[in-house]
Short mmCIF file of N, CA and C in Angstrom, two decimals:
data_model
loop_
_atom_site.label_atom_id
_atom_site.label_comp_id
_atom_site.label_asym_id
_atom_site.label_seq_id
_atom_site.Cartn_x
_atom_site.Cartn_y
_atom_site.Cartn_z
N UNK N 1 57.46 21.02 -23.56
CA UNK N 1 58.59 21.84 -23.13
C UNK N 1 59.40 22.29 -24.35
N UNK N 2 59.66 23.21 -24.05
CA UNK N 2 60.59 24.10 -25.25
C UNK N 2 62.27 24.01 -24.75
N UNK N 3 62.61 22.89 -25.57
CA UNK N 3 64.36 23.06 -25.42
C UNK N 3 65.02 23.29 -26.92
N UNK N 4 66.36 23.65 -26.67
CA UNK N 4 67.77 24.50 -27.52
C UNK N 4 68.89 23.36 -28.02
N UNK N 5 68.70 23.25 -28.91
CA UNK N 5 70.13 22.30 -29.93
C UNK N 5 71.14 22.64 -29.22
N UNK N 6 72.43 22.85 -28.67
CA UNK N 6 73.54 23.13 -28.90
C UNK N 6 74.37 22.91 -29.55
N UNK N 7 75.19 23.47 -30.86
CA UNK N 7 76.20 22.58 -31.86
C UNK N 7 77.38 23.11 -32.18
N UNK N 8 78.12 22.82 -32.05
CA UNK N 8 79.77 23.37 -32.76
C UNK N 8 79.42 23.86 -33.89
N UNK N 9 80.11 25.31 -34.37
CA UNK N 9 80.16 25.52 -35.72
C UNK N 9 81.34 25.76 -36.04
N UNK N 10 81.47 25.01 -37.22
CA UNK N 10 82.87 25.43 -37.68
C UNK N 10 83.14 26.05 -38.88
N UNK N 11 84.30 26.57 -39.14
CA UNK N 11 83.87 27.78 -40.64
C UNK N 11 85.96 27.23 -41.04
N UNK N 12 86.71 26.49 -41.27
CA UNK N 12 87.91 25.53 -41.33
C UNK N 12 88.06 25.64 -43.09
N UNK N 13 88.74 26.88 -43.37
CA UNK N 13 89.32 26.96 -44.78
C UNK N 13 90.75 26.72 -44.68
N UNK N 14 90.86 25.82 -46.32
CA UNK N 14 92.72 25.82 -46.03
C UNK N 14 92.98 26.74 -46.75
N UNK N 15 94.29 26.63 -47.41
CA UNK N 15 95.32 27.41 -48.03
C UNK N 15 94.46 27.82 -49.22
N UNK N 16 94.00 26.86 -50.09
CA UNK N 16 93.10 27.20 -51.16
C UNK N 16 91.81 27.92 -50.74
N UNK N 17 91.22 28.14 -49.87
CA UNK N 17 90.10 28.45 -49.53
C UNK N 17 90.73 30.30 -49.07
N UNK N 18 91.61 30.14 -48.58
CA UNK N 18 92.17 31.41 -48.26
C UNK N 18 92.14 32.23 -49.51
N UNK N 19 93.12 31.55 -50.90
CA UNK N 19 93.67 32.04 -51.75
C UNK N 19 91.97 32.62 -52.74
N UNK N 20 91.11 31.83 -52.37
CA UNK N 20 89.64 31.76 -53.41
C UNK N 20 89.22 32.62 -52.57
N UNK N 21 89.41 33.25 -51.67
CA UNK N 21 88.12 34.48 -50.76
C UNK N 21 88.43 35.44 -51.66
N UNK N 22 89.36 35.75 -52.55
CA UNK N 22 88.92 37.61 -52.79
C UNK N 22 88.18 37.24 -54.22
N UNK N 23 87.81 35.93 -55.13
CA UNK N 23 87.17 35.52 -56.04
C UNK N 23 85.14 35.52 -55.55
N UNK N 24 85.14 34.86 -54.29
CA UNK N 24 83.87 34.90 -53.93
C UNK N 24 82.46 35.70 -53.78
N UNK N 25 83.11 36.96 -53.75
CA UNK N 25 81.66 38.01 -54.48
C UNK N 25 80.95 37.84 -55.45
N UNK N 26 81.49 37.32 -56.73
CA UNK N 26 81.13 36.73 -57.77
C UNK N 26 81.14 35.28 -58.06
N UNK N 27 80.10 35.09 -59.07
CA UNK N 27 80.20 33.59 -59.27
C UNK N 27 81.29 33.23 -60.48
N UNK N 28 81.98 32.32 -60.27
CA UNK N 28 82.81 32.06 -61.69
C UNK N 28 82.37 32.45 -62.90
N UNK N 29 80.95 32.35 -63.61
CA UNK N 29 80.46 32.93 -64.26
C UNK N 29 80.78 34.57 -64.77
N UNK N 30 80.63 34.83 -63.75
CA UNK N 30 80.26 36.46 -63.88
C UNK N 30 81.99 36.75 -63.94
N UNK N 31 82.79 36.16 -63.20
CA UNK N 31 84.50 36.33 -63.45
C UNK N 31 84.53 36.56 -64.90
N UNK N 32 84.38 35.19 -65.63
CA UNK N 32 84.84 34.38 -66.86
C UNK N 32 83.75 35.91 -68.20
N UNK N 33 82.92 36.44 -67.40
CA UNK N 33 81.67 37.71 -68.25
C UNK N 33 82.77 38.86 -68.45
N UNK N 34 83.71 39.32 -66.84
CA UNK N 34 84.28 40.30 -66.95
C UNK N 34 85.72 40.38 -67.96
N UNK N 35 86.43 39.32 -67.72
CA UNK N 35 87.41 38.89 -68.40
C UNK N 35 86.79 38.79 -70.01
N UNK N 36 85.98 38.36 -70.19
CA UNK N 36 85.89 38.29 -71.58
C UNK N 36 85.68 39.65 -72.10
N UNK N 37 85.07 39.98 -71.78
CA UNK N 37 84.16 41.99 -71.91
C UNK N 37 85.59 43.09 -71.70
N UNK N 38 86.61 42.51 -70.79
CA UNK N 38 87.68 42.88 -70.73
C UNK N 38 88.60 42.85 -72.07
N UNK N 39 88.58 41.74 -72.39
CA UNK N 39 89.58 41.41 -73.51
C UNK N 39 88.80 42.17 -74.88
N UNK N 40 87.90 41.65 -75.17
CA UNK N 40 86.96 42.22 -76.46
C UNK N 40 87.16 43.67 -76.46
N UNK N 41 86.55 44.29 -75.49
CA UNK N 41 87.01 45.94 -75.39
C UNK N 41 88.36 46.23 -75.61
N UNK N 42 89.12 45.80 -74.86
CA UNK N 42 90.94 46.07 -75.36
C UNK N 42 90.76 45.38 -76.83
N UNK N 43 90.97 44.60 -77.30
CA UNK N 43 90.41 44.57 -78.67
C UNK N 43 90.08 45.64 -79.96
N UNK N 44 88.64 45.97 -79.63
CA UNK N 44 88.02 47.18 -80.54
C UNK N 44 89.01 48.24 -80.36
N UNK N 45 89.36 48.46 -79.07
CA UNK N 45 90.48 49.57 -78.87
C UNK N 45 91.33 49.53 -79.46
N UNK N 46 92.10 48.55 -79.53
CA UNK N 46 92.89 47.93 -80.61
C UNK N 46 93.03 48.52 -81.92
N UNK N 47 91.70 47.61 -82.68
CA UNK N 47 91.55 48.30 -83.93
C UNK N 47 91.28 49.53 -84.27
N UNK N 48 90.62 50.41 -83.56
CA UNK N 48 90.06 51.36 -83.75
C UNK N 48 91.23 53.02 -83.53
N UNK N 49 92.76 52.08 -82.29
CA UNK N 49 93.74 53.39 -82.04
C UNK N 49 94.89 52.76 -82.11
N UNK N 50 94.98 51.56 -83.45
CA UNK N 50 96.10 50.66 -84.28
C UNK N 50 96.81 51.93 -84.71
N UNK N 51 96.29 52.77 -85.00
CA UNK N 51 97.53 54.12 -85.99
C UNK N 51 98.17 54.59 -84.40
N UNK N 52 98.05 54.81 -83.68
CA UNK N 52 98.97 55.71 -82.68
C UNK N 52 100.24 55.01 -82.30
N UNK N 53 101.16 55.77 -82.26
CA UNK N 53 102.71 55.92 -81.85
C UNK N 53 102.96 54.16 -81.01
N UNK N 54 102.24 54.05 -79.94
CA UNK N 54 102.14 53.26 -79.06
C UNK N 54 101.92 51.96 -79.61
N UNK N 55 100.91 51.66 -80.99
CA UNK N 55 101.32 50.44 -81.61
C UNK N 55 101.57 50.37 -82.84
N UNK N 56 102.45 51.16 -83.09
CA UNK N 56 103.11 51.66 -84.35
C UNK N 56 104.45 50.64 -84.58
N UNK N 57 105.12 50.17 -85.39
CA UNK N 57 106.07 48.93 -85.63
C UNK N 57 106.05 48.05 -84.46
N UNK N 58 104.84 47.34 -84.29
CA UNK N 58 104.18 46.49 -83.85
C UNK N 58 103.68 44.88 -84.45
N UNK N 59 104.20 44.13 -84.30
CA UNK N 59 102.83 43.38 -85.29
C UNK N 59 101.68 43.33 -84.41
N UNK N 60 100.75 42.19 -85.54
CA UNK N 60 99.14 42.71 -84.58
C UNK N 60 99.06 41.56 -83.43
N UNK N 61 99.76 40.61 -83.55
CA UNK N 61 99.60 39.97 -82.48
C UNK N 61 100.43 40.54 -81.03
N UNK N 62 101.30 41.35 -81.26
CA UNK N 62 102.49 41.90 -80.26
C UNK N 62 101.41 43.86 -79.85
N UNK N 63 100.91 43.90 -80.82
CA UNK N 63 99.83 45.09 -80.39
C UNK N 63 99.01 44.71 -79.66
N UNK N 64 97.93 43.84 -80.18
CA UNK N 64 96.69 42.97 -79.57
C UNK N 64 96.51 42.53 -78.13
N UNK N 65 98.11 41.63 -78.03
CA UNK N 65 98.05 41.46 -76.65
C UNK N 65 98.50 42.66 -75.49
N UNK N 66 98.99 43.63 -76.24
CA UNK N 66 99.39 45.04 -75.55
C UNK N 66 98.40 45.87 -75.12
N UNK N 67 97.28 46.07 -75.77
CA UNK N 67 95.90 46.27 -75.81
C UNK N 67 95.25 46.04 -74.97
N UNK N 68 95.44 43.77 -74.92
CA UNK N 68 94.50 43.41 -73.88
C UNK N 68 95.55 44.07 -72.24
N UNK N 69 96.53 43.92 -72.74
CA UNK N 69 97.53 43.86 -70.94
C UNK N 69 96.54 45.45 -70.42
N UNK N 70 96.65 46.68 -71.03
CA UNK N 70 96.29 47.71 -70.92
C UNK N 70 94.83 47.91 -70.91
N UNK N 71 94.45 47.35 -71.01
CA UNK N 71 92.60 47.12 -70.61
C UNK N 71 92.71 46.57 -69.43
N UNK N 72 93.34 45.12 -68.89
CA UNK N 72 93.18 44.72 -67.91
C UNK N 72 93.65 45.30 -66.95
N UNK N 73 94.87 46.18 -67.55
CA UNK N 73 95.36 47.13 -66.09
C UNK N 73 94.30 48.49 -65.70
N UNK N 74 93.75 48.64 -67.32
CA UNK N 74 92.82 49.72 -66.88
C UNK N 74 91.47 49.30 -66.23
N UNK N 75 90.85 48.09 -66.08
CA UNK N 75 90.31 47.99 -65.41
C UNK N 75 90.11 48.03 -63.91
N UNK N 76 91.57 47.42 -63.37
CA UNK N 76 92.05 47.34 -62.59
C UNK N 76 91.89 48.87 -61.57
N UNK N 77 92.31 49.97 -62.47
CA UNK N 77 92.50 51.34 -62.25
C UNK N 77 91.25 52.37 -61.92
N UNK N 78 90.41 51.10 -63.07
CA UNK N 78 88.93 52.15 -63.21
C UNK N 78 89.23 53.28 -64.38
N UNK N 79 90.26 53.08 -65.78
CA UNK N 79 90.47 54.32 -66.11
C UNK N 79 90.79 53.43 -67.31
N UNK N 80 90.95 53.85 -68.70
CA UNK N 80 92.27 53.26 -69.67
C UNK N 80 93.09 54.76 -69.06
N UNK N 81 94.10 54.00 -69.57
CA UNK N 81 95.76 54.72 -69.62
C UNK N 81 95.85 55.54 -70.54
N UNK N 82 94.82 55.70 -71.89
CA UNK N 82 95.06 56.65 -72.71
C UNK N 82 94.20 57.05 -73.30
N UNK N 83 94.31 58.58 -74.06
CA UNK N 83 93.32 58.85 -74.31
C UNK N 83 92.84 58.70 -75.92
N UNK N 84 91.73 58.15 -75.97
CA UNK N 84 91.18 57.77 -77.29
C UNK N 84 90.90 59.04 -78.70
N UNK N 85 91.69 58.91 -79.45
CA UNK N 85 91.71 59.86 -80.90
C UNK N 85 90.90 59.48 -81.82
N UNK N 86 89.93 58.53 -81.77
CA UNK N 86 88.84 58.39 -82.88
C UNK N 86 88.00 58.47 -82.14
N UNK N 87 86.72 58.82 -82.84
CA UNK N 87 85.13 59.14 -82.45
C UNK N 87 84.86 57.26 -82.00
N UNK N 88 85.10 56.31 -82.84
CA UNK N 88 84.21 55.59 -81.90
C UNK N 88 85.74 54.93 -80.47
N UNK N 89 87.11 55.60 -80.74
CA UNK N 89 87.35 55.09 -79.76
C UNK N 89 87.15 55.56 -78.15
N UNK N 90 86.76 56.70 -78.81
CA UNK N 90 86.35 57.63 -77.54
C UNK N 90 84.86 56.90 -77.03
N UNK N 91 83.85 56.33 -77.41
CA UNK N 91 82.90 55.67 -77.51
C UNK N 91 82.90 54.51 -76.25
N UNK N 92 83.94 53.80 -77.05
CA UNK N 92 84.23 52.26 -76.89
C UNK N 92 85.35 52.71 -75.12
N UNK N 93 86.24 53.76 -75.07
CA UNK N 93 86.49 54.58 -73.81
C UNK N 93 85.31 54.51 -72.54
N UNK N 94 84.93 55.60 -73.20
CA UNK N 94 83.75 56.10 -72.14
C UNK N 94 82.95 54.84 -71.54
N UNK N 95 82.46 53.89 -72.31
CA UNK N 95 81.21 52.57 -72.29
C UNK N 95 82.69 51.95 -71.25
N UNK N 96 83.85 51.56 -71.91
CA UNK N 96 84.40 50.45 -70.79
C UNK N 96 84.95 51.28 -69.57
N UNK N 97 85.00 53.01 -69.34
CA UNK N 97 85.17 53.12 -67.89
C UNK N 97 83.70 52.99 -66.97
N UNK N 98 82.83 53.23 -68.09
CA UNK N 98 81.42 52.86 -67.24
C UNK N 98 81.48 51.53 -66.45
N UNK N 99 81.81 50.78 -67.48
CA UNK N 99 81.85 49.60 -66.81
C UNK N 99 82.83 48.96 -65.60
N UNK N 100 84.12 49.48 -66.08
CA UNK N 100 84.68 49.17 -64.73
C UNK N 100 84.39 50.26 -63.29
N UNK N 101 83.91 51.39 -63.58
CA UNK N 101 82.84 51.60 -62.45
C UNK N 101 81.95 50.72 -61.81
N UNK N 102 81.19 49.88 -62.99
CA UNK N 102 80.24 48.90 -61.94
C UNK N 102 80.83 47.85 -61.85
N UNK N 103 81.60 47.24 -62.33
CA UNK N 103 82.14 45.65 -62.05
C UNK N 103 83.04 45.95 -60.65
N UNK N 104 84.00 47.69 -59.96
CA UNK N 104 84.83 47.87 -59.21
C UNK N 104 83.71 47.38 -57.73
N UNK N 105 82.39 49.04 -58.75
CA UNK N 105 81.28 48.71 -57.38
C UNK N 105 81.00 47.81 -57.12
N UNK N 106 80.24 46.76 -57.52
CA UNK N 106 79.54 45.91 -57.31
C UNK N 106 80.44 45.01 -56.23
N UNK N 107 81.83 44.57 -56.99
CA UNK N 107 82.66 43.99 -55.93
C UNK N 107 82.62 44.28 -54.79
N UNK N 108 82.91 45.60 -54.87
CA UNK N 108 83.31 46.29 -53.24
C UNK N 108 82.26 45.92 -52.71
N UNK N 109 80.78 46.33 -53.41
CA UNK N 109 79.32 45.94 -52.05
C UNK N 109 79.55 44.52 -51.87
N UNK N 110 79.80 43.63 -53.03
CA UNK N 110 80.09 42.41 -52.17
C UNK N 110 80.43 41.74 -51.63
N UNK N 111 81.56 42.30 -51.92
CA UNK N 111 82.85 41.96 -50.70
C UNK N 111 82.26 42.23 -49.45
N UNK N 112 82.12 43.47 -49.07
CA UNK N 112 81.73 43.82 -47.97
C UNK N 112 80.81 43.56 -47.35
N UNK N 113 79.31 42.76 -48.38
CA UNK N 113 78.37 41.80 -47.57
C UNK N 113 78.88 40.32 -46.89
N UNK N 114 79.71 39.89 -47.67
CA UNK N 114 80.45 38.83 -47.87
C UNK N 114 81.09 38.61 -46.16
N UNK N 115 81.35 39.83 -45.96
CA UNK N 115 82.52 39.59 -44.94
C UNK N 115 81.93 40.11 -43.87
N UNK N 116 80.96 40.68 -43.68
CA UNK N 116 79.75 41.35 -42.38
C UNK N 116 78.26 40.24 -42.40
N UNK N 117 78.37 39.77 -43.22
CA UNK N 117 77.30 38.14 -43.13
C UNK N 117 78.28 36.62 -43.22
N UNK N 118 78.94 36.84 -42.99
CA UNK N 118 79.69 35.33 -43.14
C UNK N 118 78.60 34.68 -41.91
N UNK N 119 78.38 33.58 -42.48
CA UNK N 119 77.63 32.66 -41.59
C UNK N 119 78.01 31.54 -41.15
N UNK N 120 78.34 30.90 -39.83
CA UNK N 120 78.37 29.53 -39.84
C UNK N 120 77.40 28.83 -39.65
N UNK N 121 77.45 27.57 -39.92
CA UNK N 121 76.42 26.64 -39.53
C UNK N 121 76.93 25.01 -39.27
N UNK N 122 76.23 24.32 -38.51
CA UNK N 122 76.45 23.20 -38.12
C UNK N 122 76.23 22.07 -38.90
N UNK N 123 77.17 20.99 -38.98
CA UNK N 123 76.53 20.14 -39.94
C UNK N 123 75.38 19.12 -39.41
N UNK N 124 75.26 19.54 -38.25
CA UNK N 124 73.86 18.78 -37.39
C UNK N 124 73.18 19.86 -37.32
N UNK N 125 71.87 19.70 -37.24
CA UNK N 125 70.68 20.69 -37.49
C UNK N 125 69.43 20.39 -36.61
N UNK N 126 69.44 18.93 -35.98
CA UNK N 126 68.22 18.61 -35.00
C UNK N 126 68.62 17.24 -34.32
N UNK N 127 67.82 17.27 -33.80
CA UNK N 127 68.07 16.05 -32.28
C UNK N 127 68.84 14.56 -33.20
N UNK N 128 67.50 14.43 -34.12
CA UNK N 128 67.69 13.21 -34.91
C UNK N 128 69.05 13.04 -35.64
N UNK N 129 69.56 14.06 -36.44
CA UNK N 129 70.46 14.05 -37.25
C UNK N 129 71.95 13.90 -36.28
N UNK N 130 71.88 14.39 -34.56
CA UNK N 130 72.83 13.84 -34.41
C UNK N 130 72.18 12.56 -33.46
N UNK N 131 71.61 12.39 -33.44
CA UNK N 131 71.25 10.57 -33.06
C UNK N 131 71.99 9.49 -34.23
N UNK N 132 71.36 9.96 -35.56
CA UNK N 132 72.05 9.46 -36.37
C UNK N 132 73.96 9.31 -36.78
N UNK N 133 74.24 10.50 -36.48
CA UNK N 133 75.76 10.81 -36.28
C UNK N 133 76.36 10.19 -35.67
N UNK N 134 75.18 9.45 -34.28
CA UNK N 134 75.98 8.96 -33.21
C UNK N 134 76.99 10.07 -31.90
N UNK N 135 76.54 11.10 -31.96
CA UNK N 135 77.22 12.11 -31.25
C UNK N 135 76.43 12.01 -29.92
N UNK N 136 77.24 12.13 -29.13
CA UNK N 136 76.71 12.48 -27.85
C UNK N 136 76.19 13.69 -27.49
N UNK N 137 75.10 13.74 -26.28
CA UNK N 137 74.26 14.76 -25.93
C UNK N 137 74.81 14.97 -24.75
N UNK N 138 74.83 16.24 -24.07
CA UNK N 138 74.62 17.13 -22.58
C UNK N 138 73.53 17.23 -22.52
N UNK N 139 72.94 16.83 -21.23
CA UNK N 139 71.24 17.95 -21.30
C UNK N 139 71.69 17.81 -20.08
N UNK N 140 70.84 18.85 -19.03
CA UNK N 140 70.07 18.80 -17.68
C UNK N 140 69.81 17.20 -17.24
N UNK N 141 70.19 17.02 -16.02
CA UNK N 141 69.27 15.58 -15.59
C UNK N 141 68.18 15.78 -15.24
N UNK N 142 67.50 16.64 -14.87
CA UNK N 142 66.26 16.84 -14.60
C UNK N 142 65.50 16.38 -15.65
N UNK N 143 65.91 16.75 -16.66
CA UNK N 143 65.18 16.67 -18.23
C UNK N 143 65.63 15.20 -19.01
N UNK N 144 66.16 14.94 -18.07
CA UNK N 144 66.42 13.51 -18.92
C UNK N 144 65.71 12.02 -19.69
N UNK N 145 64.42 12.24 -18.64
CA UNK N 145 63.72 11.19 -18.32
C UNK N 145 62.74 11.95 -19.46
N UNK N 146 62.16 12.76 -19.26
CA UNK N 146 61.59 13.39 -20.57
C UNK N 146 61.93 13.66 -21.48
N UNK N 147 63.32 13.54 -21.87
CA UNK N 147 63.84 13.38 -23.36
C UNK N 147 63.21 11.91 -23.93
N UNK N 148 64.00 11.29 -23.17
CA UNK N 148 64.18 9.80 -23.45
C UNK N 148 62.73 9.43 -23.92
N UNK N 149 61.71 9.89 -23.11
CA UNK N 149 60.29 9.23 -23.85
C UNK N 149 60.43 10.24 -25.15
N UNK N 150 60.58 11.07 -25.22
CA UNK N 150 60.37 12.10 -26.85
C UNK N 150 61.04 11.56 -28.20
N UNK N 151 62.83 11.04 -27.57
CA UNK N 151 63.75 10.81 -28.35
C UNK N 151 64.43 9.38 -27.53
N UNK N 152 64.09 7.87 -28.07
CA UNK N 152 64.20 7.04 -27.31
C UNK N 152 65.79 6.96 -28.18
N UNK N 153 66.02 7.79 -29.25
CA UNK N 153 67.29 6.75 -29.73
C UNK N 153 68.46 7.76 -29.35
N UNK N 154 67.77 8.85 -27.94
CA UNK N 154 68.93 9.41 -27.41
C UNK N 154 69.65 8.52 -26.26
N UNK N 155 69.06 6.98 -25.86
CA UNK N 155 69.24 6.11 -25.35
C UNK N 155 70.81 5.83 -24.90
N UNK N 156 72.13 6.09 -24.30
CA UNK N 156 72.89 5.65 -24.66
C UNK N 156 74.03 6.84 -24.84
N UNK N 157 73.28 7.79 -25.63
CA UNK N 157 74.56 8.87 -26.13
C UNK N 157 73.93 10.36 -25.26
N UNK N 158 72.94 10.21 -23.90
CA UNK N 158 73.19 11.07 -23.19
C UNK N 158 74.06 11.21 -22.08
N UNK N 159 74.51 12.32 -21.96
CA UNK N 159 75.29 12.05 -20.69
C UNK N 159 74.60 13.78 -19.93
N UNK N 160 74.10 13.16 -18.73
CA UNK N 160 73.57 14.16 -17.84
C UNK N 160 74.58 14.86 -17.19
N UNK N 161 74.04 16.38 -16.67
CA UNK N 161 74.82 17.42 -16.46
C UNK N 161 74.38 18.14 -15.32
N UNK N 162 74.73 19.01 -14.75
CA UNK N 162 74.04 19.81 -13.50
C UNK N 162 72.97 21.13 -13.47
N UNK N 163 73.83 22.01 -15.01
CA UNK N 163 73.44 23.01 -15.34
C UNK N 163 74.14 23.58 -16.59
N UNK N 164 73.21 24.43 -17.51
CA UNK N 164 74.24 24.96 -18.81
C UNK N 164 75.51 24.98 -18.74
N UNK N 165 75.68 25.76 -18.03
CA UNK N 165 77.84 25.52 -17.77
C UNK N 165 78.57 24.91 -18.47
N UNK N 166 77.82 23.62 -17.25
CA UNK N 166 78.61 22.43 -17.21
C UNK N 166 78.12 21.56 -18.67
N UNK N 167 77.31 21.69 -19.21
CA UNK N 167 76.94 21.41 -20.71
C UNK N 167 77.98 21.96 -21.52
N UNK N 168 78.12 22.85 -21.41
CA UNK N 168 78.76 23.67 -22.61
C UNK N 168 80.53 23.71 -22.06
N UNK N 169 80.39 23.31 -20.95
CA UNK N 169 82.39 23.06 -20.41
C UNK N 169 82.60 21.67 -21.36
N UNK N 170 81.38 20.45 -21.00
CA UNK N 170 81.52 19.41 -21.75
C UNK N 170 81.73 19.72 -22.66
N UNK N 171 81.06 20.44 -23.73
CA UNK N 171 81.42 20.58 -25.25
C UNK N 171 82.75 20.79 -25.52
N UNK N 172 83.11 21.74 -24.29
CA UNK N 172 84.64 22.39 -24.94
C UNK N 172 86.04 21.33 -24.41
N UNK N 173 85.47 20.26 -23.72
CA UNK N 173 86.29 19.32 -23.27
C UNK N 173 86.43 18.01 -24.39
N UNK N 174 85.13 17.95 -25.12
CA UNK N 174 85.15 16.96 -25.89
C UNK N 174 84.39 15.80 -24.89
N UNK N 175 83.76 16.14 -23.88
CA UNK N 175 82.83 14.91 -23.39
C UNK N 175 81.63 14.72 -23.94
N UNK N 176 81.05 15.59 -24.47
CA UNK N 176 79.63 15.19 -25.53
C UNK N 176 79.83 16.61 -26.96
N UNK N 177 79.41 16.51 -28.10
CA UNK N 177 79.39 17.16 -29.12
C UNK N 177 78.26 18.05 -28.81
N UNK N 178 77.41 17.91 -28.56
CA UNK N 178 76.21 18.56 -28.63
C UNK N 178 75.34 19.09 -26.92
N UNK N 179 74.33 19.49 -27.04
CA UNK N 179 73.54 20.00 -25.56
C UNK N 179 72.28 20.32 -26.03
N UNK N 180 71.11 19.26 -25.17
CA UNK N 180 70.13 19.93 -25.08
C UNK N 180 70.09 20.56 -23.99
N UNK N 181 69.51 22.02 -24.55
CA UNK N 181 69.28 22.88 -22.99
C UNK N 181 67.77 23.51 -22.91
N UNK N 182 67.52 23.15 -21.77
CA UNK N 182 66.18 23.64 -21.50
C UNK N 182 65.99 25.31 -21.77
#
């Protein structure tokens, strides 16, 4: 006979789990890739458009980090904020809006797989694992007597039922965790 698990799934994020969903498209890795590639580029930019007005009676540490703030906002934007007056800063321009083109894309597709596949799953997975748990079963009484020879160590933690329904009312009452259903 061909019977059906029944199992609670639960998907129970807290406050931190809330605050970490818009991080999860990416792996920390690939964060810690963009941020760095972020900063380095504001950087070269740096050196390369140190003569303009903008970090002009500056020191280089009060430029540098002005640089990075303005990379990270231009990433943010998909754009730098200004436009580059040397040949390679125009270069080092063009290469980092490429890039925050794909680091924007890529997010967005993953975000958006992220949140149209969210999956739950049960932390019981087969008869045994909640035998082991100790969780109680719903099944059919009809089917009872033929469990019991299949799965003797459902011995105890079945509790018979009339029909699916009433299996699955149990679940939501808290009289058994689980349901086999024919």
């Amino acid at each position: 006979d061909l019977f059906y698990l029944v199992a609670f799934t639960s998907k129970e994020q807290g406050i931190l789990g809330l605050f970490a969903s818009p991080f999860r498209p990416f792996q920390p890795s690939l964060w810690w890739s963009i941020v760095g590639t972020t900063v380095i580029a504001s950087l070269i930019m740096y050196v390369l458009e140190r003569k303009r007005p903008m970090f002009k009676d500056r020191t280089t540490l009060c430029g540098a980090s002005r640089s990075v703030y303005i990379g990270s906002r231009a990433l943010l934007q998909i754009g730098l904020a200004w436009d580059a007056e040397t040949p390679g800063g125009r270069i080092v321009h063009l290469s980092f809006g490429f890039f925050a083109i794909i680091v924007i894309s890529s997010y967005t597709a993953n975000l958006a797989s992220s949140l149209v596949s969210q999956t739950t799953s049960s932390e019981i997975d087969s008869v045994d694992g909640g035998i082991m748990a100790g969780m109680t079963f719903c099944g059919l009484s009809e089917t009872q007597e033929s469990l019991l020879v299949v799965e003797p160590g459902l011995r105890g933690l079945y509790l018979p039922v009339q029909d699916e329904e009433e299996a699955l009312r149990n679940m939501d009452m808290g009289s058994c965790q689980l349901a086999i259903l024919a």
